[in-house]
Amino acid sequence: MTRIGVITFPGSLDDRDAQRAIRLAGAEPVALWHGDHDLKDVDALVLPGGFSYGDYLRCGAIASLSPIMSEVVDAADRGMPILGICNGFQMLVEAHVLPGGLVRNDHGAFVCRDQRLRVENNATAWTNGFDKNAEITIPLKNGEGGYLADAETLAVLEGEGRVVFRYLDVNPNGSLNDIAGITNQRGNVVGLMPHPEHATEEGFGPDTDAAMRNGTDGLTFFASALRALTLA
Amino acid sequence: MPVIVVEVMPKAELLDPAGKAVAGAVARLGSTPFTGVRIGKRFELTVDGEADAAALSAARELAESLLSNSVIEDVVSVKVAAE
């Protein structure tokens, strides 16, 4: 069975939700620890959301120097599927695995809402199960989710189709170009602020037209990684 | 032991929502001569030994690599604190 690791850092919150999402997608979740230099032979990795080190210094900055992050950076270079969610996205940015930076929401408030997104790149390891330009809804919950990059970086991301997710309806945090998530050049590493792991089981996801809390758009992220690994 | 002080500010062109929130409170105090507030960070690095050129250079390197993120912040000052 495909093994997908979930790294727990001091202050991770959504590690168990991510493990549950992986199990629901049909893979085996493997708990990994920030202080180890051991990926336990997993096939893919999730860096979950939370508030590692209480967001001290900058969100994700201290965790990006955790012992296990040297293995994460090597795995990213080797092409392993890696998903950074929220604080995990911030860590990947601070570790320079993905470009740019994330700053406090422009309106100054914490946001928690079911967020519509457009999947603009369905060729990545974590989005290959979506139709191109699919519109999905998953929860968003952050205080520092404003995506920034310099003009040159932004032009490269846009030009190479590396903006994977864009906010629809409202820009909830002041992100440039409504960017919700990006990928690396190879498409194996994806980072986004919204939370796919919270939309993987009927009864516990966002509301849909059909029923309350029935949204499972997040499940496709994890199913995509399984598919990417099968095809690899 | 000597101390090197590093100061980091959000880039001038970026919104500083925390600073704006404080500016709102300043305005509510009534008449002050202040029209804006920006919030940055001050780090105090305690040096083992002399705060010499090598220590200052190491502080500058740390300021650029860990203490700030050049995408969103600028290091505005690295200097030895007055005793």
mmCIF file of C-alpha atoms in Angstrom:
data_model
loop_
_atom_site.group_PDB
_atom_site.id
_atom_site.type_symbol
_atom_site.label_atom_id
_atom_site.label_comp_id
_atom_site.label_asym_id
_atom_site.label_seq_id
_atom_site.Cartn_x
_atom_site.Cartn_y
_atom_site.Cartn_z
ATOM 1 C CA MET A 1 0.000 0.000 0.000
ATOM 2 C CA THR A 2 1.203 3.512 -0.807
ATOM 3 C CA ARG A 3 2.636 5.195 2.272
ATOM 4 C CA ILE A 4 2.184 8.938 2.726
ATOM 5 C CA GLY A 5 4.031 10.591 5.599
ATOM 6 C CA VAL A 6 2.608 13.441 7.685
ATOM 7 C CA ILE A 7 5.192 15.434 9.624
ATOM 8 C CA THR A 8 4.243 16.689 13.069
ATOM 9 C CA PHE A 9 6.016 19.857 14.201
ATOM 10 C CA PRO A 10 5.680 21.549 17.607
ATOM 11 C CA GLY A 11 2.379 23.393 17.134
ATOM 12 C CA SER A 12 0.998 21.357 14.207
ATOM 13 C CA LEU A 13 -2.804 21.163 14.441
ATOM 14 C CA ASP A 14 -4.027 19.337 11.368
ATOM 15 C CA ASP A 15 -1.647 16.380 11.302
ATOM 16 C CA ARG A 16 -4.298 13.897 12.387
ATOM 17 C CA ASP A 17 -6.853 15.299 9.930
ATOM 18 C CA ALA A 18 -4.254 14.880 7.177
ATOM 19 C CA GLN A 19 -3.615 11.289 8.272
ATOM 20 C CA ARG A 20 -7.346 10.631 8.184
ATOM 21 C CA ALA A 21 -7.655 12.142 4.697
ATOM 22 C CA ILE A 22 -4.838 9.896 3.473
ATOM 23 C CA ARG A 23 -6.585 6.831 4.898
ATOM 24 C CA LEU A 24 -9.895 7.859 3.272
ATOM 25 C CA ALA A 25 -8.086 8.178 -0.066
ATOM 26 C CA GLY A 26 -6.860 4.597 0.218
ATOM 27 C CA ALA A 27 -3.252 5.066 1.317
ATOM 28 C CA GLU A 28 -1.448 4.331 4.549
ATOM 29 C CA PRO A 29 -0.646 7.416 6.649
ATOM 30 C CA VAL A 30 2.750 7.377 8.361
ATOM 31 C CA ALA A 31 3.373 9.700 11.304
ATOM 32 C CA LEU A 32 6.744 11.476 11.033
ATOM 33 C CA TRP A 33 8.462 13.661 13.642
ATOM 34 C CA HIS A 34 10.165 17.013 12.992
ATOM 35 C CA GLY A 35 13.153 16.141 15.158
ATOM 36 C CA ASP A 36 14.092 12.964 13.268
ATOM 37 C CA HIS A 37 16.242 12.601 10.187
ATOM 38 C CA ASP A 38 13.978 9.792 8.956
ATOM 39 C CA LEU A 39 11.234 9.759 6.318
ATOM 40 C CA LYS A 40 10.537 6.060 7.055
ATOM 41 C CA ASP A 41 10.573 5.147 3.347
ATOM 42 C CA VAL A 42 7.333 6.979 2.578
ATOM 43 C CA ASP A 43 6.256 7.533 -1.037
ATOM 44 C CA ALA A 44 4.873 11.049 -0.516
ATOM 45 C CA LEU A 45 4.765 13.727 2.185
ATOM 46 C CA VAL A 46 2.268 16.148 3.709
ATOM 47 C CA LEU A 47 3.381 19.152 5.782
ATOM 48 C CA PRO A 48 0.199 19.922 7.712
ATOM 49 C CA GLY A 49 -1.337 23.150 8.960
ATOM 50 C CA GLY A 50 -1.070 24.647 12.400
ATOM 51 C CA PHE A 51 0.979 27.243 14.221
ATOM 52 C CA SER A 52 4.454 25.737 14.518
ATOM 53 C CA TYR A 53 6.506 27.483 17.193
ATOM 54 C CA GLY A 54 3.564 29.811 17.820
ATOM 55 C CA ASP A 55 4.291 31.629 14.543
ATOM 56 C CA TYR A 56 7.341 33.185 16.277
ATOM 57 C CA LEU A 57 9.785 35.055 14.007
ATOM 58 C CA ARG A 58 7.710 34.429 10.834
ATOM 59 C CA CYS A 59 5.121 31.724 10.166
ATOM 60 C CA GLY A 60 6.959 28.501 9.331
ATOM 61 C CA ALA A 61 10.430 30.066 9.612
ATOM 62 C CA ILE A 62 11.664 28.164 12.666
ATOM 63 C CA ALA A 63 10.103 24.863 11.554
ATOM 64 C CA SER A 64 11.787 25.271 8.154
ATOM 65 C CA LEU A 65 15.087 24.630 9.987
ATOM 66 C CA SER A 66 13.854 21.442 11.720
ATOM 67 C CA PRO A 67 16.133 18.397 11.423
ATOM 68 C CA ILE A 68 13.677 16.558 9.128
ATOM 69 C CA MET A 69 13.535 19.490 6.696
ATOM 70 C CA SER A 70 16.896 18.557 5.166
ATOM 71 C CA GLU A 71 15.334 15.214 4.157
ATOM 72 C CA VAL A 72 12.226 17.049 2.909
ATOM 73 C CA VAL A 73 14.310 19.342 0.687
ATOM 74 C CA ASP A 74 16.234 16.331 -0.712
ATOM 75 C CA ALA A 75 12.963 14.465 -1.360
ATOM 76 C CA ALA A 76 11.551 17.517 -3.155
ATOM 77 C CA ASP A 77 14.623 17.576 -5.400
ATOM 78 C CA ARG A 78 14.217 13.859 -6.145
ATOM 79 C CA GLY A 79 10.617 14.437 -7.300
ATOM 80 C CA MET A 80 8.668 13.015 -4.355
ATOM 81 C CA PRO A 81 5.085 14.336 -4.181
ATOM 82 C CA ILE A 82 5.012 16.859 -1.315
ATOM 83 C CA LEU A 83 1.964 18.875 -0.228
ATOM 84 C CA GLY A 84 2.290 21.862 2.106
ATOM 85 C CA ILE A 85 -1.005 22.988 3.614
ATOM 86 C CA CYS A 86 -1.280 26.418 5.282
ATOM 87 C CA ASN A 87 1.567 26.418 7.856
ATOM 88 C CA GLY A 88 3.153 23.620 5.782
ATOM 89 C CA PHE A 89 3.037 25.932 2.732
ATOM 90 C CA GLN A 90 4.676 28.661 4.823
ATOM 91 C CA MET A 91 7.444 26.209 5.790
ATOM 92 C CA LEU A 92 8.098 25.237 2.156
ATOM 93 C CA VAL A 93 8.369 28.924 1.262
ATOM 94 C CA GLU A 94 10.715 29.636 4.181
ATOM 95 C CA ALA A 95 12.813 26.602 3.154
ATOM 96 C CA HIS A 96 12.991 28.058 -0.407
ATOM 97 C CA VAL A 97 11.397 24.909 -1.863
ATOM 98 C CA LEU A 98 8.670 27.203 -3.234
ATOM 99 C CA PRO A 99 9.155 30.912 -4.069
ATOM 100 C CA GLY A 100 7.566 33.958 -2.453
ATOM 101 C CA GLY A 101 6.379 34.769 1.032
ATOM 102 C CA LEU A 102 3.206 34.883 3.130
ATOM 103 C CA VAL A 103 2.203 37.875 5.216
ATOM 104 C CA ARG A 104 -0.593 38.918 7.552
ATOM 105 C CA ASN A 105 -3.999 39.164 5.840
ATOM 106 C CA ASP A 106 -4.375 42.676 4.413
ATOM 107 C CA HIS A 107 -7.531 43.368 6.433
ATOM 108 C CA GLY A 108 -5.776 42.313 9.647
ATOM 109 C CA ALA A 109 -8.309 39.677 10.737
ATOM 110 C CA PHE A 110 -8.204 35.897 10.952
ATOM 111 C CA VAL A 111 -10.369 34.299 8.254
ATOM 112 C CA CYS A 112 -12.294 31.020 8.532
ATOM 113 C CA ARG A 113 -14.630 30.212 5.660
ATOM 114 C CA ASP A 114 -15.498 27.685 2.992
ATOM 115 C CA GLN A 115 -13.488 29.033 0.061
ATOM 116 C CA ARG A 116 -14.119 28.535 -3.645
ATOM 117 C CA LEU A 117 -11.008 27.963 -5.745
ATOM 118 C CA ARG A 118 -10.230 27.381 -9.396
ATOM 119 C CA VAL A 119 -7.768 24.570 -10.161
ATOM 120 C CA GLU A 120 -5.717 26.131 -12.949
ATOM 121 C CA ASN A 121 -2.993 23.496 -13.159
ATOM 122 C CA ASN A 122 -4.202 19.890 -13.166
ATOM 123 C CA ALA A 123 -0.823 18.434 -14.128
ATOM 124 C CA THR A 124 0.723 18.426 -10.638
ATOM 125 C CA ALA A 125 1.162 15.399 -8.391
ATOM 126 C CA TRP A 126 -1.652 16.681 -6.161
ATOM 127 C CA THR A 127 -4.180 17.931 -8.761
ATOM 128 C CA ASN A 128 -4.079 15.426 -11.643
ATOM 129 C CA GLY A 129 -7.521 14.080 -10.674
ATOM 130 C CA PHE A 130 -9.230 17.443 -11.300
ATOM 131 C CA ASP A 131 -10.504 18.750 -14.618
ATOM 132 C CA LYS A 132 -8.585 21.803 -15.795
ATOM 133 C CA ASN A 133 -10.197 24.957 -14.339
ATOM 134 C CA ALA A 134 -12.364 22.849 -12.030
ATOM 135 C CA GLU A 135 -14.084 24.960 -9.369
ATOM 136 C CA ILE A 136 -13.842 23.451 -5.901
ATOM 137 C CA THR A 137 -14.709 24.435 -2.332
ATOM 138 C CA ILE A 138 -12.511 23.645 0.680
ATOM 139 C CA PRO A 139 -12.075 25.366 4.062
ATOM 140 C CA LEU A 140 -9.678 28.285 4.509
ATOM 141 C CA LYS A 141 -8.511 29.363 7.971
ATOM 142 C CA ASN A 142 -5.550 31.634 8.481
ATOM 143 C CA GLY A 143 -4.314 34.957 9.796
ATOM 144 C CA GLU A 144 -1.235 35.219 7.599
ATOM 145 C CA GLY A 145 -2.199 33.931 4.163
ATOM 146 C CA GLY A 146 -1.372 36.876 1.929
ATOM 147 C CA TYR A 147 0.833 35.530 -0.865
ATOM 148 C CA LEU A 148 3.568 37.868 -2.067
ATOM 149 C CA ALA A 149 6.403 37.588 -4.546
ATOM 150 C CA ASP A 150 8.453 40.110 -6.498
ATOM 151 C CA ALA A 151 7.278 41.028 -10.011
ATOM 152 C CA GLU A 152 9.865 38.807 -11.693
ATOM 153 C CA THR A 153 8.929 35.714 -9.639
ATOM 154 C CA LEU A 154 5.254 36.393 -10.213
ATOM 155 C CA ALA A 155 5.797 36.622 -13.979
ATOM 156 C CA VAL A 156 7.656 33.279 -13.937
ATOM 157 C CA LEU A 157 4.895 31.583 -11.896
ATOM 158 C CA GLU A 158 2.190 32.912 -14.216
ATOM 159 C CA GLY A 159 4.179 32.247 -17.389
ATOM 160 C CA GLU A 160 4.992 28.654 -16.473
ATOM 161 C CA GLY A 161 1.453 27.848 -15.289
ATOM 162 C CA ARG A 162 2.669 27.328 -11.742
ATOM 163 C CA VAL A 163 -0.278 29.079 -10.120
ATOM 164 C CA VAL A 164 -2.212 25.921 -9.217
ATOM 165 C CA PHE A 165 -5.136 27.442 -7.298
ATOM 166 C CA ARG A 166 -6.732 30.888 -7.519
ATOM 167 C CA TYR A 167 -9.297 32.326 -5.107
ATOM 168 C CA LEU A 168 -12.796 32.770 -6.555
ATOM 169 C CA ASP A 169 -15.552 35.181 -5.413
ATOM 170 C CA VAL A 170 -13.350 37.050 -2.901
ATOM 171 C CA ASN A 171 -9.667 37.455 -2.275
ATOM 172 C CA PRO A 172 -9.700 36.556 1.446
ATOM 173 C CA ASN A 173 -6.241 37.826 2.423
ATOM 174 C CA GLY A 174 -4.774 40.216 -0.137
ATOM 175 C CA SER A 175 -2.777 37.591 -2.041
ATOM 176 C CA LEU A 176 -1.247 38.957 -5.249
ATOM 177 C CA ASN A 177 -3.099 37.828 -8.400
ATOM 178 C CA ASP A 178 -5.598 35.996 -6.126
ATOM 179 C CA ILE A 179 -3.010 33.215 -5.694
ATOM 180 C CA ALA A 180 -4.114 30.480 -3.291
ATOM 181 C CA GLY A 181 -1.490 27.868 -4.144
ATOM 182 C CA ILE A 182 1.573 27.268 -6.316
ATOM 183 C CA THR A 183 3.834 24.449 -7.479
ATOM 184 C CA ASN A 184 7.526 24.019 -8.225
ATOM 185 C CA GLN A 185 8.851 23.691 -11.762
ATOM 186 C CA ARG A 186 8.605 19.904 -11.737
ATOM 187 C CA GLY A 187 5.054 19.826 -10.347
ATOM 188 C CA ASN A 188 5.774 17.415 -7.490
ATOM 189 C CA VAL A 189 5.663 20.043 -4.713
ATOM 190 C CA VAL A 190 2.413 21.948 -4.157
ATOM 191 C CA GLY A 191 1.712 24.507 -1.433
ATOM 192 C CA LEU A 192 -1.601 26.217 -0.672
ATOM 193 C CA MET A 193 -3.227 28.126 2.157
ATOM 194 C CA PRO A 194 -6.701 26.427 2.101
ATOM 195 C CA HIS A 195 -7.199 23.008 3.688
ATOM 196 C CA PRO A 196 -8.079 20.022 1.455
ATOM 197 C CA GLU A 197 -7.797 17.603 4.407
ATOM 198 C CA HIS A 198 -10.908 19.187 5.963
ATOM 199 C CA ALA A 199 -13.063 18.307 2.937
ATOM 200 C CA THR A 200 -12.624 14.573 2.566
ATOM 201 C CA GLU A 201 -15.650 12.938 4.199
ATOM 202 C CA GLU A 202 -19.382 13.541 3.797
ATOM 203 C CA GLY A 203 -20.827 15.041 6.951
ATOM 204 C CA PHE A 204 -17.588 16.805 7.894
ATOM 205 C CA GLY A 205 -16.814 19.087 4.929
ATOM 206 C CA PRO A 206 -18.077 22.360 3.452
ATOM 207 C CA ASP A 207 -21.765 22.774 2.623
ATOM 208 C CA THR A 208 -22.807 21.817 -0.902
ATOM 209 C CA ASP A 209 -25.989 22.459 -2.887
ATOM 210 C CA ALA A 210 -26.960 18.844 -2.182
ATOM 211 C CA ALA A 211 -26.539 18.820 1.588
ATOM 212 C CA MET A 212 -24.900 20.505 4.528
ATOM 213 C CA ARG A 213 -21.238 19.593 5.206
ATOM 214 C CA ASN A 214 -21.121 17.188 2.281
ATOM 215 C CA GLY A 215 -18.199 18.660 0.333
ATOM 216 C CA THR A 216 -15.363 16.239 -0.387
ATOM 217 C CA ASP A 217 -13.386 18.184 -3.003
ATOM 218 C CA GLY A 218 -10.251 17.768 -0.873
ATOM 219 C CA LEU A 219 -10.195 14.012 -1.336
ATOM 220 C CA THR A 220 -9.061 14.450 -4.954
ATOM 221 C CA PHE A 221 -5.761 15.983 -3.757
ATOM 222 C CA PHE A 222 -4.780 12.755 -2.015
ATOM 223 C CA ALA A 223 -6.214 10.504 -4.740
ATOM 224 C CA SER A 224 -4.117 12.505 -7.236
ATOM 225 C CA ALA A 225 -0.929 11.737 -5.320
ATOM 226 C CA LEU A 226 -1.796 8.031 -5.346
ATOM 227 C CA ARG A 227 -2.351 8.236 -9.089
ATOM 228 C CA ALA A 228 0.913 10.129 -9.643
ATOM 229 C CA LEU A 229 2.791 7.432 -7.721
ATOM 230 C CA THR A 230 1.089 4.625 -9.657
ATOM 231 C CA LEU A 231 1.972 6.215 -12.987
ATOM 232 C CA ALA A 232 5.541 7.026 -11.930
ATOM 233 C CA MET B 1 28.858 40.509 27.235
ATOM 234 C CA PRO B 2 28.447 42.784 24.200
ATOM 235 C CA VAL B 3 25.191 42.838 22.270
ATOM 236 C CA ILE B 4 24.591 43.321 18.559
ATOM 237 C CA VAL B 5 21.206 44.766 17.662
ATOM 238 C CA VAL B 6 19.494 43.797 14.407
ATOM 239 C CA GLU B 7 16.447 45.720 13.207
ATOM 240 C CA VAL B 8 14.074 44.352 10.573
ATOM 241 C CA MET B 9 11.126 46.194 9.002
ATOM 242 C CA PRO B 10 8.383 45.101 6.613
ATOM 243 C CA LYS B 11 9.166 46.389 3.126
ATOM 244 C CA ALA B 12 8.010 49.974 2.683
ATOM 245 C CA GLU B 13 5.718 49.147 -0.239
ATOM 246 C CA LEU B 14 3.874 46.399 1.677
ATOM 247 C CA LEU B 15 0.807 46.876 3.800
ATOM 248 C CA ASP B 16 1.548 46.556 7.504
ATOM 249 C CA PRO B 17 -1.894 45.600 8.879
ATOM 250 C CA ALA B 18 -0.591 45.429 12.472
ATOM 251 C CA GLY B 19 0.883 48.921 12.168
ATOM 252 C CA LYS B 20 -2.356 50.191 10.637
ATOM 253 C CA ALA B 21 -4.339 48.767 13.568
ATOM 254 C CA VAL B 22 -2.075 50.603 16.026
ATOM 255 C CA ALA B 23 -2.379 53.779 13.957
ATOM 256 C CA GLY B 24 -6.152 53.497 14.379
ATOM 257 C CA ALA B 25 -5.739 53.410 18.161
ATOM 258 C CA VAL B 26 -3.354 56.397 18.041
ATOM 259 C CA ALA B 27 -5.976 58.365 16.138
ATOM 260 C CA ARG B 28 -8.589 57.513 18.771
ATOM 261 C CA LEU B 29 -6.331 58.988 21.486
ATOM 262 C CA GLY B 30 -7.109 62.361 19.979
ATOM 263 C CA SER B 31 -4.655 64.987 18.891
ATOM 264 C CA THR B 32 -1.139 63.661 18.223
ATOM 265 C CA PRO B 33 1.368 64.748 15.574
ATOM 266 C CA PHE B 34 1.531 61.166 14.189
ATOM 267 C CA THR B 35 0.011 60.130 10.898
ATOM 268 C CA GLY B 36 1.312 56.571 10.591
ATOM 269 C CA VAL B 37 2.696 53.586 12.496
ATOM 270 C CA ARG B 38 4.777 50.721 11.140
ATOM 271 C CA ILE B 39 5.830 47.755 13.274
ATOM 272 C CA GLY B 40 9.164 46.011 12.851
ATOM 273 C CA LYS B 41 11.377 43.717 14.885
ATOM 274 C CA ARG B 42 14.440 44.261 17.039
ATOM 275 C CA PHE B 43 16.759 41.323 17.795
ATOM 276 C CA GLU B 44 19.454 41.488 20.474
ATOM 277 C CA LEU B 45 22.270 39.013 19.804
ATOM 278 C CA THR B 46 24.536 38.378 22.786
ATOM 279 C CA VAL B 47 28.116 37.892 21.607
ATOM 280 C CA ASP B 48 30.525 35.410 23.141
ATOM 281 C CA GLY B 49 33.732 37.500 23.134
ATOM 282 C CA GLU B 50 34.341 40.744 21.251
ATOM 283 C CA ALA B 51 31.720 42.469 19.118
ATOM 284 C CA ASP B 52 34.346 42.832 16.402
ATOM 285 C CA ALA B 53 34.101 42.971 12.619
ATOM 286 C CA ALA B 54 33.798 39.174 12.396
ATOM 287 C CA ALA B 55 30.893 39.131 14.860
ATOM 288 C CA LEU B 56 29.185 41.980 13.004
ATOM 289 C CA SER B 57 29.633 40.143 9.738
ATOM 290 C CA ALA B 58 28.162 36.972 11.244
ATOM 291 C CA ALA B 59 25.231 39.038 12.588
ATOM 292 C CA ARG B 60 24.617 40.518 9.128
ATOM 293 C CA GLU B 61 24.596 37.047 7.608
ATOM 294 C CA LEU B 62 22.159 35.764 10.249
ATOM 295 C CA ALA B 63 19.988 38.852 9.724
ATOM 296 C CA GLU B 64 19.722 38.154 5.991
ATOM 297 C CA SER B 65 19.254 34.383 6.236
ATOM 298 C CA LEU B 66 17.102 33.683 9.302
ATOM 299 C CA LEU B 67 16.042 36.884 11.049
ATOM 300 C CA SER B 68 14.430 38.355 7.917
ATOM 301 C CA ASN B 69 12.788 37.126 4.724
ATOM 302 C CA SER B 70 13.940 39.303 1.837
ATOM 303 C CA VAL B 71 10.654 38.758 -0.013
ATOM 304 C CA ILE B 72 8.707 40.672 2.616
ATOM 305 C CA GLU B 73 11.225 42.427 4.892
ATOM 306 C CA ASP B 74 14.351 44.586 4.894
ATOM 307 C CA VAL B 75 17.221 44.495 7.388
ATOM 308 C CA VAL B 76 17.491 48.190 8.237
ATOM 309 C CA SER B 77 20.284 48.117 10.814
ATOM 310 C CA VAL B 78 22.964 45.853 12.321
ATOM 311 C CA LYS B 79 25.066 47.543 15.009
ATOM 312 C CA VAL B 80 26.750 47.047 18.357
ATOM 313 C CA ALA B 81 24.568 48.223 21.235
ATOM 314 C CA ALA B 82 25.931 50.927 23.514
ATOM 315 C CA GLU B 83 27.155 49.430 26.798
#
